[in-house]
GROMACS .gro file of C-alpha atoms in nm:
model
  155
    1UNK     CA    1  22.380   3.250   7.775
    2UNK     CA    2  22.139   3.391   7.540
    3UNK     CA    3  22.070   3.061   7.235
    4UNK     CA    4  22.067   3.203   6.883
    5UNK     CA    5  21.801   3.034   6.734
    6UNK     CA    6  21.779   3.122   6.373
    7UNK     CA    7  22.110   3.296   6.328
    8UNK     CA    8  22.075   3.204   5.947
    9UNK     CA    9  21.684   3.292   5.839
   10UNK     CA   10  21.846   3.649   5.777
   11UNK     CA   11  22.021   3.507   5.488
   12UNK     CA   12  21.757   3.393   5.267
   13UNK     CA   13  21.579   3.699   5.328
   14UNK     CA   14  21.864   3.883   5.166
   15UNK     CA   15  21.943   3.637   4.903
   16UNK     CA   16  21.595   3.678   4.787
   17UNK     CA   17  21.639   4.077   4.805
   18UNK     CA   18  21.943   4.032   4.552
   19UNK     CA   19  21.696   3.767   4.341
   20UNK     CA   20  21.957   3.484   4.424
   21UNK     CA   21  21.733   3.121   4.453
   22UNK     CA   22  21.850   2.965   4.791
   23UNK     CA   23  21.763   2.670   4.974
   24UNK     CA   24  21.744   2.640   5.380
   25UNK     CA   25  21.748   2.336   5.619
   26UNK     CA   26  21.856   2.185   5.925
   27UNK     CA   27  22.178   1.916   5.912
   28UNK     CA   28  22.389   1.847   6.238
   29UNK     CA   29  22.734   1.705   6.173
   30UNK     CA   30  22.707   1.476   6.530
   31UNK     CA   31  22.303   1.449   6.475
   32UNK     CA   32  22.283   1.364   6.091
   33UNK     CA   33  22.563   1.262   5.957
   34UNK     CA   34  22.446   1.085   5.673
   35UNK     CA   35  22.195   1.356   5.567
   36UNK     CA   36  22.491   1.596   5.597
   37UNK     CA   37  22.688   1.422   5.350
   38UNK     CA   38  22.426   1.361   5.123
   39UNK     CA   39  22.322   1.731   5.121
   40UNK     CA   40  22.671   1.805   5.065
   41UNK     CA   41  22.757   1.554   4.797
   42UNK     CA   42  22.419   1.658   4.578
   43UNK     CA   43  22.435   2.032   4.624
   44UNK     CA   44  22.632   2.065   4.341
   45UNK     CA   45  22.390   1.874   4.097
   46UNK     CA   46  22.094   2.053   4.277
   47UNK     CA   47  22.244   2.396   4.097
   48UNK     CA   48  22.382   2.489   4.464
   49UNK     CA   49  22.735   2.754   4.347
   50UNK     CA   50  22.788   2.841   4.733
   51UNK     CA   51  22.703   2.639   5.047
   52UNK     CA   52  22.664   2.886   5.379
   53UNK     CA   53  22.713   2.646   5.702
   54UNK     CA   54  22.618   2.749   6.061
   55UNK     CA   55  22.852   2.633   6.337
   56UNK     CA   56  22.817   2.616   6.674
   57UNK     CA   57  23.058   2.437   6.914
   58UNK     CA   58  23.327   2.228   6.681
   59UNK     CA   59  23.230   2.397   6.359
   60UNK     CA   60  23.139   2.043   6.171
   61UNK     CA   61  22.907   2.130   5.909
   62UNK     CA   62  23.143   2.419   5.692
   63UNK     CA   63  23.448   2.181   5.687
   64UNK     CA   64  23.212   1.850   5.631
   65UNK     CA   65  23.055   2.046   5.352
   66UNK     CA   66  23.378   2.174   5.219
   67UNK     CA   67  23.593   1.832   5.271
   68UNK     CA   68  23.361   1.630   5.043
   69UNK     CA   69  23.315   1.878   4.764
   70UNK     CA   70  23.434   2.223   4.588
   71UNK     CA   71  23.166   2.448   4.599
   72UNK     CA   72  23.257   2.684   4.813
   73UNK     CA   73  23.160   2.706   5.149
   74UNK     CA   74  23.124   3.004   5.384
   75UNK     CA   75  23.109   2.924   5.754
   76UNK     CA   76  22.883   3.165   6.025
   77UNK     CA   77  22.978   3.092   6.359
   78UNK     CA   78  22.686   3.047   6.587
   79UNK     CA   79  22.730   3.196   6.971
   80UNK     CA   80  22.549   2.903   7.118
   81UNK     CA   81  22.823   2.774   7.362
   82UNK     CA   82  22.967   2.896   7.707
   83UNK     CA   83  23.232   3.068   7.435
   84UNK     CA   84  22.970   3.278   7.301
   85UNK     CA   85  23.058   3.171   6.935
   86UNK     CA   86  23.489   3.206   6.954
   87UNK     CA   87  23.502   2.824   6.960
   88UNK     CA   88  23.315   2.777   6.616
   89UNK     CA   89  23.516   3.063   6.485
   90UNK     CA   90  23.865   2.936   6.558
   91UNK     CA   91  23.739   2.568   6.428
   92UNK     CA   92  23.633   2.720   6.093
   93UNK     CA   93  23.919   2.935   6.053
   94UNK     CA   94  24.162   2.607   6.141
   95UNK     CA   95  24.039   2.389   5.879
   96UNK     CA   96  24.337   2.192   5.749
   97UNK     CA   97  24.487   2.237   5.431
   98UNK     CA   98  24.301   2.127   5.116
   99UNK     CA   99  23.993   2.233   5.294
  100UNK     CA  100  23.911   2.585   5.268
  101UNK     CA  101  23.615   2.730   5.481
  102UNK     CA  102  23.515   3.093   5.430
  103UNK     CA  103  23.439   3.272   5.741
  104UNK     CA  104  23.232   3.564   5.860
  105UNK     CA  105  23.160   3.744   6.220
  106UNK     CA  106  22.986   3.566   6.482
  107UNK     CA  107  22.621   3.551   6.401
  108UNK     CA  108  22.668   3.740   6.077
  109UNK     CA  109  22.453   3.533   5.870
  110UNK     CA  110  22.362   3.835   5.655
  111UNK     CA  111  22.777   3.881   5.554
  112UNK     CA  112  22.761   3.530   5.428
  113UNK     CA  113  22.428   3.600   5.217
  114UNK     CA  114  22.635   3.898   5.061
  115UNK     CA  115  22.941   3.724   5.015
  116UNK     CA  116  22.798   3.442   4.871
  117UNK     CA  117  22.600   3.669   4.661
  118UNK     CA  118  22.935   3.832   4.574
  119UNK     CA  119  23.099   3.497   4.466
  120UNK     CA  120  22.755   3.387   4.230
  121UNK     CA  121  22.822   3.743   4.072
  122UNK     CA  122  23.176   3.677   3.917
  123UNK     CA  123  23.004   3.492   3.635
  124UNK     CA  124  22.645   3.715   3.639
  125UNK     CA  125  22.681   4.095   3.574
  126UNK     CA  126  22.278   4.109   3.659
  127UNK     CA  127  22.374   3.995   3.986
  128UNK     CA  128  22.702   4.234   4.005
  129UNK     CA  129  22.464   4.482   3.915
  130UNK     CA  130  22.184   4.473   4.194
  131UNK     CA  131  22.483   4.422   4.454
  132UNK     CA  132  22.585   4.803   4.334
  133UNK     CA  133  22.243   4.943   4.436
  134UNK     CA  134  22.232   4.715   4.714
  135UNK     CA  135  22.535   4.893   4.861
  136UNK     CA  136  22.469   5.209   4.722
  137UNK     CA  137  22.171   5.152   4.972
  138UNK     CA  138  22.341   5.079   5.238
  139UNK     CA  139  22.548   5.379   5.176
  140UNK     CA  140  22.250   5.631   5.145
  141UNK     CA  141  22.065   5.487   5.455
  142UNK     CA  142  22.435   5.619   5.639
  143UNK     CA  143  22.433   5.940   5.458
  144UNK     CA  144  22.071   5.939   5.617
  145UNK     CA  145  22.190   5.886   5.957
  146UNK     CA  146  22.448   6.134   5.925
  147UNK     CA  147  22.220   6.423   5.826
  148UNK     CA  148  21.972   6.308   6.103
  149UNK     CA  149  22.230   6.390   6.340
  150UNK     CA  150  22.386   6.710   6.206
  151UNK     CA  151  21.986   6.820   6.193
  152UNK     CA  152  21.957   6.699   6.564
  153UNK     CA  153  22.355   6.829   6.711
  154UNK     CA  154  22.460   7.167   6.461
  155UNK     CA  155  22.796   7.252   6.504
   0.00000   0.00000   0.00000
């Protein structure tokens, strides 16, 4: 069972492409739990508008984060477990009531920069405006690919 370490360091490398300021570290919900709360409880006054939370196993740190204030919080299963990243995905997407958790794919860390880039953007049209040409990007780099292969396979 292969251990993803890193899953997230893809998402401040795309936060940075889209100029959004981000902040990484490590906090474990069974490990930490005090520095989990307090890096929950201050993100707000620390300018944080999203928090993104790996999970692996019981998917603490999204629905800690999200249970103790209402920035919104975007949870990235982690396939670290024999279940290859389906248990943190069902915890996140179970979170009760009142306590809304985001979710991407399994080891999609660079969905939850985007999205999270996507939610900042509602009040910044700057921001709005370089996730156009981001995916404007993303769709030339296909249009790419697709010529590649029509060059490579006519007719």
């Amino acid at each position: 069972m292969p251990r993803r370490r890193g899953a997230l360091r893809s998402t401040p490398a795309l936060l940075d492409e889209l100029d959004v300021p981000c902040e990484l570290d490590i906090v474990s919900a069974h490990r930490t739990p005090d520095k989990l709360h307090d890096y929950a409880i201050s993100a707000e006054a620390r300018g944080l508008k999203v928090i993104i939370a790996g999970a692996g196993g019981a998917a603490h740190p999204p629905g800690m984060a999200a249970a103790v204030r209402v920035l919104p919080v975007i949870g990235v299963p982690i396939g670290i477990t024999r279940l290859e990243g389906m248990d943190a995905l069902l915890s996140i997407v179970q979170m009760p009531t009142g306590v809304p958790v985001a979710r991407v794919a399994i080891d999609n860390a660079a969905n939850a920069a985007i999205l999270a880039a996507q939610m900042i953007a509602t009040g910044e049209p700057e921001l709005r405006e370089r996730l156009r040409e981001y995916k404007l990007g993303l769709r030339d780099k296909v249009l790419q690919k697709s010529l590649a292969v029509k060059r490579e396979f006519p007719g």
